[in-house]
mmCIF file of C-alpha atoms in Angstrom:
data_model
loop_
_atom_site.group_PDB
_atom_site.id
_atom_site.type_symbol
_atom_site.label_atom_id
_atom_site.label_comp_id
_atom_site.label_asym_id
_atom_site.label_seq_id
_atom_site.Cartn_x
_atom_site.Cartn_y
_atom_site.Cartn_z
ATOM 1 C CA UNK A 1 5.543 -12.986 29.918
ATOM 2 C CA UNK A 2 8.320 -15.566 29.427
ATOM 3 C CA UNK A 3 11.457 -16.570 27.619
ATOM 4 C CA UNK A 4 11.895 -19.556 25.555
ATOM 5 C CA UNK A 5 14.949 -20.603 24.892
ATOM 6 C CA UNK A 6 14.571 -21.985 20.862
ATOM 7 C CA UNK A 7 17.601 -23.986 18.843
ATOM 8 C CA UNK A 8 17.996 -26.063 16.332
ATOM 9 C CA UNK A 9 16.804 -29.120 18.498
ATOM 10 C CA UNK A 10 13.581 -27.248 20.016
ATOM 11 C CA UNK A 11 10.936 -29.227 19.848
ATOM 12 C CA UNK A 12 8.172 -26.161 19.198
ATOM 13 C CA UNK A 13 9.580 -26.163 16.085
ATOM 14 C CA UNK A 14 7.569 -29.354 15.093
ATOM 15 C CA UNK A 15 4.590 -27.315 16.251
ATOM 16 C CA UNK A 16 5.153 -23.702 14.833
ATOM 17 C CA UNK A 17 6.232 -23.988 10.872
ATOM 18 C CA UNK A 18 8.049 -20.998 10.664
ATOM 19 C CA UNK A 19 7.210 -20.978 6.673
ATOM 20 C CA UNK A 20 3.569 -20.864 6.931
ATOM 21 C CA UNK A 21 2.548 -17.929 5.614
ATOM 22 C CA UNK A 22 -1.484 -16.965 4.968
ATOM 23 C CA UNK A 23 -1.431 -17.069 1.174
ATOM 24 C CA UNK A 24 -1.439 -20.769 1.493
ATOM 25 C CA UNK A 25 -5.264 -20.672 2.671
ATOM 26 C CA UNK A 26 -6.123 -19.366 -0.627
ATOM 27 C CA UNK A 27 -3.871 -20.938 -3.009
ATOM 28 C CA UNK A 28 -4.903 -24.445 -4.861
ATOM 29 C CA UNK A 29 -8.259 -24.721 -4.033
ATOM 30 C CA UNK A 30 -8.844 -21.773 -2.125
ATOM 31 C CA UNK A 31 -7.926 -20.026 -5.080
ATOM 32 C CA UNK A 32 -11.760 -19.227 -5.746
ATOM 33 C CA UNK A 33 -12.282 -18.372 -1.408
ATOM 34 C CA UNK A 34 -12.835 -14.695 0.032
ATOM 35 C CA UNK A 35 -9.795 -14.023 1.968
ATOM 36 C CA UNK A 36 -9.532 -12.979 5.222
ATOM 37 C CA UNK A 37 -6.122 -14.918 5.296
ATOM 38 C CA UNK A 38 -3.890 -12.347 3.641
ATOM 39 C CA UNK A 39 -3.186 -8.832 4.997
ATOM 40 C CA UNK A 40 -2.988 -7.462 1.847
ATOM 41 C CA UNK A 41 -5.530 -4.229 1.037
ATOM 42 C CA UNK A 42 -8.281 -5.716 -0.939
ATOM 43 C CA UNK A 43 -8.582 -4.154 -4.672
ATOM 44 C CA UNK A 44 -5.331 -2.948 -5.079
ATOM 45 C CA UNK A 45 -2.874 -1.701 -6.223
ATOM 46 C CA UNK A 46 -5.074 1.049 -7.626
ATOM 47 C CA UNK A 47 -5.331 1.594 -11.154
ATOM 48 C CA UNK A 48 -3.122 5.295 -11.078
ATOM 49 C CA UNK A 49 -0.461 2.993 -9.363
ATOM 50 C CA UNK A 50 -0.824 -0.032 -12.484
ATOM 51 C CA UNK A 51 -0.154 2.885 -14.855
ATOM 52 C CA UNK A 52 2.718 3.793 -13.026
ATOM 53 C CA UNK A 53 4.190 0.571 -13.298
ATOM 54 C CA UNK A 54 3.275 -0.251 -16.475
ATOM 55 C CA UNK A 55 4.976 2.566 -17.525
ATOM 56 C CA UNK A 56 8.419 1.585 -16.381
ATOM 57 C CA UNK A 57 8.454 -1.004 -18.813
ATOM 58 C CA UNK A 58 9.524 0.589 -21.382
ATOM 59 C CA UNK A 59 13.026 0.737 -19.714
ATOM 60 C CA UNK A 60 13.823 -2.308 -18.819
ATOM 61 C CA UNK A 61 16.659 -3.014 -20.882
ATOM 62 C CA UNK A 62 18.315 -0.414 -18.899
ATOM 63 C CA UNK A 63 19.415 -1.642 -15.294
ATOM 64 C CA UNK A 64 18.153 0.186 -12.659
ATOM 65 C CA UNK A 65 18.369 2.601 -11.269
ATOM 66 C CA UNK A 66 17.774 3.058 -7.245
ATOM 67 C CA UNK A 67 19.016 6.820 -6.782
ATOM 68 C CA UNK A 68 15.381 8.283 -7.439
ATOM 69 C CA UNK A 69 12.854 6.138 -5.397
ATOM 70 C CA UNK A 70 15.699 6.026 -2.455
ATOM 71 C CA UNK A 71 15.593 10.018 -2.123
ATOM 72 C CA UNK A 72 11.830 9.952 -2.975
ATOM 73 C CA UNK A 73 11.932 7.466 0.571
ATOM 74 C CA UNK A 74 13.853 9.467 2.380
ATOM 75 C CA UNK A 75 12.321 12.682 2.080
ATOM 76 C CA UNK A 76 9.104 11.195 3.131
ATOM 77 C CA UNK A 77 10.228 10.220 6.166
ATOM 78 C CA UNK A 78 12.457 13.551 6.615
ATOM 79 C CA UNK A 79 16.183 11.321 6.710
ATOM 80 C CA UNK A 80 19.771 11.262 4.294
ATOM 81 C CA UNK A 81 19.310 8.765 1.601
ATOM 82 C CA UNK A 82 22.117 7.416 3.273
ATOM 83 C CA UNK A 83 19.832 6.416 5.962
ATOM 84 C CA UNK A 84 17.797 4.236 3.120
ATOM 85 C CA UNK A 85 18.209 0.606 1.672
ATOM 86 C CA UNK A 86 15.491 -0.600 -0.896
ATOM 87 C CA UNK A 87 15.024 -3.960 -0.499
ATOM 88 C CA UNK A 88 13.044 -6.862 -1.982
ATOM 89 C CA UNK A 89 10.125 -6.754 -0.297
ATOM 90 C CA UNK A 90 10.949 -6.563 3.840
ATOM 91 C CA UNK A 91 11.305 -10.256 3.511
ATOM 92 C CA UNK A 92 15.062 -9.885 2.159
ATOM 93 C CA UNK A 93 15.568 -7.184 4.160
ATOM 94 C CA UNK A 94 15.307 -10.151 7.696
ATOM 95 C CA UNK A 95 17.609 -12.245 5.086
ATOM 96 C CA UNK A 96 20.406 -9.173 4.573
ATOM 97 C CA UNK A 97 20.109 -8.545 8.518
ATOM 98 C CA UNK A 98 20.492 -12.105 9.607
ATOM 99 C CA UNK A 99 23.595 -12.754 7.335
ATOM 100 C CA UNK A 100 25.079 -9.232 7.269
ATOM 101 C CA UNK A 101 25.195 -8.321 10.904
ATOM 102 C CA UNK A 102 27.770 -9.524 13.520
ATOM 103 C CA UNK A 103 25.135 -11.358 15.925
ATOM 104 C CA UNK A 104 25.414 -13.018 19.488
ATOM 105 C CA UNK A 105 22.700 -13.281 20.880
ATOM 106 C CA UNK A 106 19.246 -12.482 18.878
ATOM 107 C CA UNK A 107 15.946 -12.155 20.374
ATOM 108 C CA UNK A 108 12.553 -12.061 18.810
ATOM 109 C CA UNK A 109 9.204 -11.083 20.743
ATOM 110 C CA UNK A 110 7.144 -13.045 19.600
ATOM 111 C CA UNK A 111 3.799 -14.003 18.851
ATOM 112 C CA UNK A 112 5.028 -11.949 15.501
ATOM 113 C CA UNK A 113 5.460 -12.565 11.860
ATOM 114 C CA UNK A 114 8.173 -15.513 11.743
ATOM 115 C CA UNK A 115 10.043 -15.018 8.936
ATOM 116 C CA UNK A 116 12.382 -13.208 11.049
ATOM 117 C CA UNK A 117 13.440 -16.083 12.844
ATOM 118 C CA UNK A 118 13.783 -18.352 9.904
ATOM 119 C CA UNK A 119 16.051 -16.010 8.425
ATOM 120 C CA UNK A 120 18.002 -16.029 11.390
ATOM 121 C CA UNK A 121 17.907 -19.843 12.017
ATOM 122 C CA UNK A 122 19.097 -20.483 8.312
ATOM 123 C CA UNK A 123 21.792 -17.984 8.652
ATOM 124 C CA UNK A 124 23.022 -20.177 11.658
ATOM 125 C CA UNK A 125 22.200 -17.866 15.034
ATOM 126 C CA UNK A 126 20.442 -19.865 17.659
ATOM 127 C CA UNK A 127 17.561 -17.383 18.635
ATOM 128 C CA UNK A 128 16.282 -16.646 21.761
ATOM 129 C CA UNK A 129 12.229 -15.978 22.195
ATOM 130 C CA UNK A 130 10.217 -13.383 24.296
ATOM 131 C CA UNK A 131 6.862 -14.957 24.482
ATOM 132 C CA UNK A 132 4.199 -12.372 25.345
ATOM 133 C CA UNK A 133 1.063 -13.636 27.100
ATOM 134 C CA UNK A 134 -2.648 -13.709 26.140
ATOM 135 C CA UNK A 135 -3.461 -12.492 29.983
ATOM 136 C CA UNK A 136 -1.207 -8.981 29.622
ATOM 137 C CA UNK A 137 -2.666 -8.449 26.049
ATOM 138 C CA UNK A 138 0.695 -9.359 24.159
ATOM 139 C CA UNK A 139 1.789 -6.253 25.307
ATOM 140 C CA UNK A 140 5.313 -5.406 25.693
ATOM 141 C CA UNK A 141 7.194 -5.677 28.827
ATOM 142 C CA UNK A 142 10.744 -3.998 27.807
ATOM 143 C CA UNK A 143 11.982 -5.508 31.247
ATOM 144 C CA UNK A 144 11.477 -9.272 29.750
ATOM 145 C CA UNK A 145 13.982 -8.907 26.912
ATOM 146 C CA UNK A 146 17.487 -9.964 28.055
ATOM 147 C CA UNK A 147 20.145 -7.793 28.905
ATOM 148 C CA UNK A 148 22.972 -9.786 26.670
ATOM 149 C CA UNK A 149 20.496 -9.638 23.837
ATOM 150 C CA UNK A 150 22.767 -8.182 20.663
ATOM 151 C CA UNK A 151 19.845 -7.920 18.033
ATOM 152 C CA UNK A 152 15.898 -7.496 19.221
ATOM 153 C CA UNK A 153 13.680 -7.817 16.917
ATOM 154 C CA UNK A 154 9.734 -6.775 17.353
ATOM 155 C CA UNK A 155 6.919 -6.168 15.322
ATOM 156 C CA UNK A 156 4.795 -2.991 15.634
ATOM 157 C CA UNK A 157 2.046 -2.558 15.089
ATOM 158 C CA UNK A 158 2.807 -6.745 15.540
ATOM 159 C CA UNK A 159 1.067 -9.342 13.158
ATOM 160 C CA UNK A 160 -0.697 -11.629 14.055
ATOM 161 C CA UNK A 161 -1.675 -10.199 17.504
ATOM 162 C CA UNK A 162 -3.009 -6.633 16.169
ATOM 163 C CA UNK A 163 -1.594 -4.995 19.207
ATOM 164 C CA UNK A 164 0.492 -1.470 18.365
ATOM 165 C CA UNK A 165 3.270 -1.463 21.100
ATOM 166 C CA UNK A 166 4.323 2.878 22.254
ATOM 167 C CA UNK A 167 7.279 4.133 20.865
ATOM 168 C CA UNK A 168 8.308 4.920 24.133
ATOM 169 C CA UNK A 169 8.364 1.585 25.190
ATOM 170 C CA UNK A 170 10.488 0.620 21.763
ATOM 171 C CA UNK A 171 12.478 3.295 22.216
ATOM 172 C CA UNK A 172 13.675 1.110 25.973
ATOM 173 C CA UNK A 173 14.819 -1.647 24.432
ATOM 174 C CA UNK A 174 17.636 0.369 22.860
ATOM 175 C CA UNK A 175 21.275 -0.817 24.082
ATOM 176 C CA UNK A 176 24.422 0.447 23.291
ATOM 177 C CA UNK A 177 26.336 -2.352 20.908
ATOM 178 C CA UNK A 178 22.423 -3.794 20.664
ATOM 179 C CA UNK A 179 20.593 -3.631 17.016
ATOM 180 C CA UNK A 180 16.998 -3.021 17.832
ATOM 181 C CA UNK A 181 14.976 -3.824 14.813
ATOM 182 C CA UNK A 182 11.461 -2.819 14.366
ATOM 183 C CA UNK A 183 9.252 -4.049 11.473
ATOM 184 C CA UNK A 184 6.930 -1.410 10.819
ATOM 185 C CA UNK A 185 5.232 -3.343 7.647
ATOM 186 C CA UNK A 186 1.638 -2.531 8.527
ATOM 187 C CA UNK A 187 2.145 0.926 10.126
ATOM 188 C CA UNK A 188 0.785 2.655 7.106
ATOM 189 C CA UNK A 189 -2.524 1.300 7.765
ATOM 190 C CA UNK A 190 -2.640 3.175 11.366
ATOM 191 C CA UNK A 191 -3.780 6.656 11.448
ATOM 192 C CA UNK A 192 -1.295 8.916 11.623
ATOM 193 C CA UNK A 193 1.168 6.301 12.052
ATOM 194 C CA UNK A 194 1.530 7.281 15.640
ATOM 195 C CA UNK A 195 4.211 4.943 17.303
ATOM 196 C CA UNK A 196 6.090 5.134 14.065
ATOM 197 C CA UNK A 197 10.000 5.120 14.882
ATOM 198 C CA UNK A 198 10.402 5.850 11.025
ATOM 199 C CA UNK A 199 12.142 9.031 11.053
ATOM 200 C CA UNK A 200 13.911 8.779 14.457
ATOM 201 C CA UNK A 201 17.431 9.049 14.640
ATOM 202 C CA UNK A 202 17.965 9.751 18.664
ATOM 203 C CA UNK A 203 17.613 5.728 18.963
ATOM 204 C CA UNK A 204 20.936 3.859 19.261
ATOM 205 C CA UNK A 205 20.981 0.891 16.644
ATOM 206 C CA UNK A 206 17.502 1.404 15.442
ATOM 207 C CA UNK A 207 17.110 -0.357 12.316
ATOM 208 C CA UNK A 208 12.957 0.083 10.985
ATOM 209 C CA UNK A 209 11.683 -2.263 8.105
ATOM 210 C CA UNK A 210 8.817 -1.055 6.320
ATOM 211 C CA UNK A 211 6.840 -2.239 3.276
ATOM 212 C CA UNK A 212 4.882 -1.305 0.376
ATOM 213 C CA UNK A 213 3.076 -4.615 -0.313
ATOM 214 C CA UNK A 214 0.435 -4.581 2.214
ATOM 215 C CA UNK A 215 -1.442 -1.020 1.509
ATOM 216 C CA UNK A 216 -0.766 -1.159 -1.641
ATOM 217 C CA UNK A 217 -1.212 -4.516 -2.771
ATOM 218 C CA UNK A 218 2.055 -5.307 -4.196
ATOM 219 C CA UNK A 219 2.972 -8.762 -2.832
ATOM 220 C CA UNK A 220 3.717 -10.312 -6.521
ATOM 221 C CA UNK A 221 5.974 -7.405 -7.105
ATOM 222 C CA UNK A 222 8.311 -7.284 -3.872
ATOM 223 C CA UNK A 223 9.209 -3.898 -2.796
ATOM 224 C CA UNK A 224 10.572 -2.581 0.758
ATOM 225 C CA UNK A 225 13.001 -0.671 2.514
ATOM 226 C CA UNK A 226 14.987 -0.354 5.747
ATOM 227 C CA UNK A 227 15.259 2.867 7.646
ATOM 228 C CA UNK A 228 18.926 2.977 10.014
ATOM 229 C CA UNK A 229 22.385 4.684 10.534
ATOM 230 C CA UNK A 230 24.210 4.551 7.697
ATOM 231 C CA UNK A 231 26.679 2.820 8.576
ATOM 232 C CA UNK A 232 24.103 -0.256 9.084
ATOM 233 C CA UNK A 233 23.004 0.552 5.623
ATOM 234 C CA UNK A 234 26.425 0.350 4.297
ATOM 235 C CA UNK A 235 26.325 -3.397 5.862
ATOM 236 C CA UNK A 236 23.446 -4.733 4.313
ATOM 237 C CA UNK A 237 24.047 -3.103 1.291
ATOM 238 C CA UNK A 238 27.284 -4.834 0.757
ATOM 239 C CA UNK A 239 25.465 -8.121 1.317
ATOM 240 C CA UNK A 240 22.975 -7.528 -1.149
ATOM 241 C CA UNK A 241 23.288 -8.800 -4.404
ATOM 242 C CA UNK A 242 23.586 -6.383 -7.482
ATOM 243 C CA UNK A 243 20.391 -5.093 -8.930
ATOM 244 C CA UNK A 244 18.140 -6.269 -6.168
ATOM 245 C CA UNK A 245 14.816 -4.088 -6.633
ATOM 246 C CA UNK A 246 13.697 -3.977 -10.282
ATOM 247 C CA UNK A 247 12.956 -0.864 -12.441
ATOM 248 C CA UNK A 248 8.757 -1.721 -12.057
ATOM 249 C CA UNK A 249 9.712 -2.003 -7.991
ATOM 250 C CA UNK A 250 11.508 1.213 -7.947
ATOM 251 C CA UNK A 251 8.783 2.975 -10.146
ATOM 252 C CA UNK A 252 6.125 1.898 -7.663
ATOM 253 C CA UNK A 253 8.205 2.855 -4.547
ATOM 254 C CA UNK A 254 9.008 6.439 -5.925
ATOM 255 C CA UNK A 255 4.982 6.575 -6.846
ATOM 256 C CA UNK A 256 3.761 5.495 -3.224
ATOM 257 C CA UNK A 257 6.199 8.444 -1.592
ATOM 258 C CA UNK A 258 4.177 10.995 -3.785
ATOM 259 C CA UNK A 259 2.160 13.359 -1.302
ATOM 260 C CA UNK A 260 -0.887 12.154 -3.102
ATOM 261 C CA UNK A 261 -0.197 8.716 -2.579
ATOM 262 C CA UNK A 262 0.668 9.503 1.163
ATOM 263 C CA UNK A 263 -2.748 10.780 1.714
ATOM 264 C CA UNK A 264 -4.917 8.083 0.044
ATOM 265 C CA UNK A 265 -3.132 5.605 2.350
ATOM 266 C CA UNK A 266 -4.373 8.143 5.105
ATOM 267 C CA UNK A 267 -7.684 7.714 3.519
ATOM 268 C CA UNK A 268 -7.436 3.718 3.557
ATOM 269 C CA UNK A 269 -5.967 3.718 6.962
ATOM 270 C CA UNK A 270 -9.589 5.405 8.436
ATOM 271 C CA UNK A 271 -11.373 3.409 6.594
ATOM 272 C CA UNK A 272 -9.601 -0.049 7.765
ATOM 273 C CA UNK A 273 -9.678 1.653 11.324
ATOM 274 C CA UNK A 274 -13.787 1.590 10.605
ATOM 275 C CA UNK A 275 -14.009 -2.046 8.755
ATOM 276 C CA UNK A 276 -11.931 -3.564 11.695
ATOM 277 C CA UNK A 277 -14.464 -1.593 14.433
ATOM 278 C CA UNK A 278 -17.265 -3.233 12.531
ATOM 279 C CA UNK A 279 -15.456 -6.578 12.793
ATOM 280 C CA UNK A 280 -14.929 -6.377 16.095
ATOM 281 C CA UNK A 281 -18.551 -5.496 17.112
ATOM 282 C CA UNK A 282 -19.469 -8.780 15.009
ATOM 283 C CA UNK A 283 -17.165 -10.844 16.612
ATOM 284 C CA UNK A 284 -18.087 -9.582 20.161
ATOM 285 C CA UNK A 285 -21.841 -10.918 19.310
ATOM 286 C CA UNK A 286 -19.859 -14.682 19.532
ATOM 287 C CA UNK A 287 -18.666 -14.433 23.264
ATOM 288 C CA UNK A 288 -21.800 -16.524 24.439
ATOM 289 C CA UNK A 289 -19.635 -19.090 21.944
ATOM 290 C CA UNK A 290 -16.324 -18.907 23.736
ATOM 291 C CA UNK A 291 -15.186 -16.455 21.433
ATOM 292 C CA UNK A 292 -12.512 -13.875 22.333
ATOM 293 C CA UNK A 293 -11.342 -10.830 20.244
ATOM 294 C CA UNK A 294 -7.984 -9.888 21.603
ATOM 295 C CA UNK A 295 -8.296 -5.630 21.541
ATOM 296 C CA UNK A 296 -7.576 -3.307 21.290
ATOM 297 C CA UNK A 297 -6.713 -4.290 17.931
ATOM 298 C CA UNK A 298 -5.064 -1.536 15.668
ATOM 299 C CA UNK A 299 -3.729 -3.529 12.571
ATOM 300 C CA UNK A 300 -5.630 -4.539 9.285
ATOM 301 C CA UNK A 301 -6.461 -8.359 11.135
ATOM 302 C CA UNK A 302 -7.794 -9.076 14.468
ATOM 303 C CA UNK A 303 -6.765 -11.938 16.238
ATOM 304 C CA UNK A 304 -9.073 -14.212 17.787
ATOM 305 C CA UNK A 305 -9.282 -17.244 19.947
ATOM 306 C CA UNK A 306 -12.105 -19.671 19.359
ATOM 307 C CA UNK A 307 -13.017 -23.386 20.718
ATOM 308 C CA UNK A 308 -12.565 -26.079 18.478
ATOM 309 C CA UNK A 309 -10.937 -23.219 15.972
ATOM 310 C CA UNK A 310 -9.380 -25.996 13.554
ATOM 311 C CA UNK A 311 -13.039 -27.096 12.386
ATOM 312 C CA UNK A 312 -14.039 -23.313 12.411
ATOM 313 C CA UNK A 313 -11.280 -22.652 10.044
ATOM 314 C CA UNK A 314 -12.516 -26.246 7.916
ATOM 315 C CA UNK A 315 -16.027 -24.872 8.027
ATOM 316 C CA UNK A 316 -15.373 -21.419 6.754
ATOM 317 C CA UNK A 317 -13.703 -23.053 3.617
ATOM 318 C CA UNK A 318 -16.566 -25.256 3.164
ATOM 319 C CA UNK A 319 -18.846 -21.969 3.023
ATOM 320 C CA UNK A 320 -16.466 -19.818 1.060
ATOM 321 C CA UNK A 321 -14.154 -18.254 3.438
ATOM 322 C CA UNK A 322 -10.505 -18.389 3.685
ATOM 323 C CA UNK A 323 -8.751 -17.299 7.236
ATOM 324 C CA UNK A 324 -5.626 -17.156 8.924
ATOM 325 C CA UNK A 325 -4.503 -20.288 11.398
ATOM 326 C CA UNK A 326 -3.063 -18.925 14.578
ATOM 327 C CA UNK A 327 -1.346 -22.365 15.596
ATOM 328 C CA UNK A 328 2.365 -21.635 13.405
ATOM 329 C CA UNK A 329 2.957 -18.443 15.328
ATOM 330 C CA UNK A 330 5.148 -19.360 18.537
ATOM 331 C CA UNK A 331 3.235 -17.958 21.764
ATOM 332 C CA UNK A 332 0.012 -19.248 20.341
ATOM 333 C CA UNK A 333 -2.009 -22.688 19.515
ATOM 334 C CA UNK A 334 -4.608 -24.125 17.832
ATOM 335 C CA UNK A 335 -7.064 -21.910 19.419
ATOM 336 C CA UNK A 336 -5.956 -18.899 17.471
ATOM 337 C CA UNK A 337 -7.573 -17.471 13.953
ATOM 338 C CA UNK A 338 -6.011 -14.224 12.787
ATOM 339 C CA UNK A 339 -8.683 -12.297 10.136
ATOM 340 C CA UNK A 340 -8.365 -9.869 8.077
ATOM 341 C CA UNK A 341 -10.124 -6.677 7.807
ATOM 342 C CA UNK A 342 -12.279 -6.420 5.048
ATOM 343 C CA UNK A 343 -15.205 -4.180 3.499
ATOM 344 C CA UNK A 344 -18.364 -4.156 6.078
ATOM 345 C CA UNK A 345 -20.367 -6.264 3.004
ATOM 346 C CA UNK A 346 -17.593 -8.705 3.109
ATOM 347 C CA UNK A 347 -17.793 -8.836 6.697
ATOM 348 C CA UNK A 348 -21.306 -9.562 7.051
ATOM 349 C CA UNK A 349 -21.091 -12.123 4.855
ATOM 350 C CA UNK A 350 -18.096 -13.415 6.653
ATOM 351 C CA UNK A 351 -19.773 -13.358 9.854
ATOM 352 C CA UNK A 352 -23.188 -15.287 8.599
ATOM 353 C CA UNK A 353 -20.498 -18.171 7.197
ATOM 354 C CA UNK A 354 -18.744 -17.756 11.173
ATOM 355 C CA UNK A 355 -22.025 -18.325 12.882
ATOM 356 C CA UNK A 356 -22.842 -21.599 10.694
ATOM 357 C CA UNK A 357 -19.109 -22.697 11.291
ATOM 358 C CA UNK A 358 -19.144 -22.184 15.008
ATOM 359 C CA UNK A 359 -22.396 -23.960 14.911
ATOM 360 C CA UNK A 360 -21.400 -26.979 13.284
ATOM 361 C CA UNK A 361 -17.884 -27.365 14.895
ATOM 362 C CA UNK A 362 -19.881 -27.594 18.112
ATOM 363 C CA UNK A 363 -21.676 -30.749 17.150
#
C-alpha cells in the first residue's frame, strides 16, 4: 500500500479518465449488448415502484416537497431528519461536499469510484491518493492514510474492487477536525448490510453517501442522500441549489424506505450474493488462462485481472457482451475487467462468449 501524490500536472491523469463511467460500454452501439458494464440491478425498477412514480405526476406543478421522503430516510436508518440531505443522485452529493466544505488536505483510497476526485479536482483541491495493492487484497490499511488528511474519502463496500472494508477499521480513520466520508452506494446489495456506518452517530465527522439507483434501477431518475451531523447537513444544504430532487425522485425515495421495499432489497441482496458465487466459480474454471478473480468479492461486480484484457473486452462486444474496463480506475491497469453480477442464465452465456474471447485474444 502506497501514496500517490496526484495534482493538476500528474501525469496518471492521462492514463486514468476520471469521467469514464461503465454506461459508455453500452451506449451507441452497445446499445443492443448484455451488460455486465453497469452496476445497476437488472429488470428494475419494479413495476409497484413505476406506479409509484408515475403517480407523482400528477403534482408536478406543485414544487416539491422534501419534508416526507427525508423523515421516511431517516427513520429507516433510526436518525433526526436533521441528520438527512436528499441529493441528486450521490453524484451531487461528491459535488456539494467538494465545494461546500472547508478542505486542506483531501485523500481518496483508491482503486474506487472516481467521481469523487473529479469533483474535488474541479472544485480546485489538489487530492492526495491511497493506492491499495492487488497483493493485500485492496484491503484497507487505516495506518496508510495521512495524519494531516482533512477529508478521507473511501468506498465500502468499494467499486470496482468488490472488497467490503469492517466498520471497525472505518470507524479508525476518524480524526478530530477530519471529515471521513464513506460512500455506501452499493451497501444495499450486501446482506444485512453488515459494515454499514449508516445509522452511526459515535463517529466524529462521519459523513455516509448512499443511493437508490443501483438496487433499484433508478439511474435516469437521480435520487440519493447523505447521512451526517447536522451541522454538515446544514453546509451542503446551503450549497445546494433550490429544488434539487424532483417530486418523481422524492416519491421513489419515500417508496424504497417502505418496510416492504426494505425487505425485497433483502431478497435481491441473497440472490446477487448467489449470482456473484456462481460467477465466481465460472471465472475460477479460467485460472489455467491467467485469470484471477480478486475475492472475496461482496459487491454486485467482481473484479478481475486477465492477460491481454483489452482484446477480451473487444471480443466480448464482438459476441454480444458489454463489460467494465478496469484501466480508468487509479491503482489499476489495463489488466483489469470489473463485471457485473447477473442472472446464472446470463452468466452462462456470458461465460461461453469469455471462453471464445480469451481464446482468440491469445492468438
Amino acid at each position: 500500500m502506497h501514496t500517490d501524490r496526484a495534482h493538476d500536472h500528474d501525469p496518471t491523469d492521462r492514463v486514468h479518465d476520471l469521467r469514464h463511467h461503465g454506461d459508455v460500454e453500452v451506449r451507441d452501439d452497445g446499445a443492443q449488448l448484455i451488460d455486465l458494464a453497469v452496476n445497476v440491478r437488472a429488470d428494475t425498477p419494479p413495476a409497484w415502484l413505476r406506479e409509484r412514480i408515475a403517480g407523482s405526476l400528477t403534482g408536478l406543478a406543485a414544487y416539491p416537497d422534501g419534508r416526507a421522503a427525508r423523515a421516511a430516510v431517516a427513520a429507516r436508518h433510526g436518525l433526526p431528519v436533521e441528520h438527512v440531505l436528499l441529493t441528486a443522485g450521490a453524484a451531487e452529493a461528491f459535488v456539494l461536499l467538494a465545494r461546500a466544505l472547508k478542505v486542506r488536505q483531501p485523500v481518496v483510497v483508491h482503486p474506487q469510484f472516481t467521481e469523487p476526485e473529479a469533483a474535488l479536482r474541479d472544485a480546485g483541491h489538489a487530492v492526495e491518493r491511497v493506492l491499495l495493492r492487488e497483493a493485500e487484497g485492496f484491503r484497507l490499511d487505516p495506518g496508510a492514510v495521512p495524519e494531516d488528511a482533512d477529508l478521507v474519502l473511501i468506498g465500502n463496500p468499494t467499486n470496482p474492487t468488490s472488497v467490503l472494508h469492517p466498520a471497525a477499521a472505518i470507524a479508525r480513520l476518524a480524526r478530530p477536525g477530519r471529515t471521513l466520508v464513506v460512500d455506501e452506494a452499493f451497501m444495499d446489495a450486501v446482506p444485512g448490510e453488515r459494515e454499514s456506518l449508516s445509522g452511526r452517530t459515535d463517529v466524529p465527522g462521519l459523513v455516509v453517501l448512499r443511493s437508490l439507483t443501483k438496487t433499484w434501477g433508478l439511474a435516469g431518475l437521480r435520487i440519493g442522500y447523505v447521512l451526517a451531523a447536522p451541522e454538515t447537513i446544514a453546509e451542503l444544504e446551503r450549497a445546494q441549489p433550490l429544488w434539487p430532487v424532483s417530486t418523481p425522485a422524492l416519491a421513489a425515495a419515500e417508496a424504497c424506505m417502505e418496510s416492504q421495499a426494505l425487505a425485497e432489497a433483502a431478497h435481491a441482496a441473497h440472490r446477487i450474493t448467489a449470482d456473484r458465487a456462481h460467477l465466481v466459480a465460472g471465472l475460477t474454471e479460467f485460472a489455467p488462462d491467467g485469470l484471477r478473480v480478486m475475492e472475496p468479492a461482496e459487491g454486485p461486480f467482481v473484479l478481475v485481472r486477465v492477460p491481454n484484457a483489452v482484446a477480451v473486452r473487444r471480443h466480448l462486444r464482438d459476441l454480444g457482451f458489454a463489460v467494465r474496463r478496469g484501466d480508468t480506475f487509479p491503482g489499476l491497469d489495463g489488466e483489469w475487467l470489473r463485471l457485473a453480477v447477473r442472472d446464472r442464465a446470463t452468466v452462462n452465456r456470458f461465460l461461453q462468449a469469455l471462453d471464445q474471447a480469451v481464446t482468440l485474444a491469445g492468438r
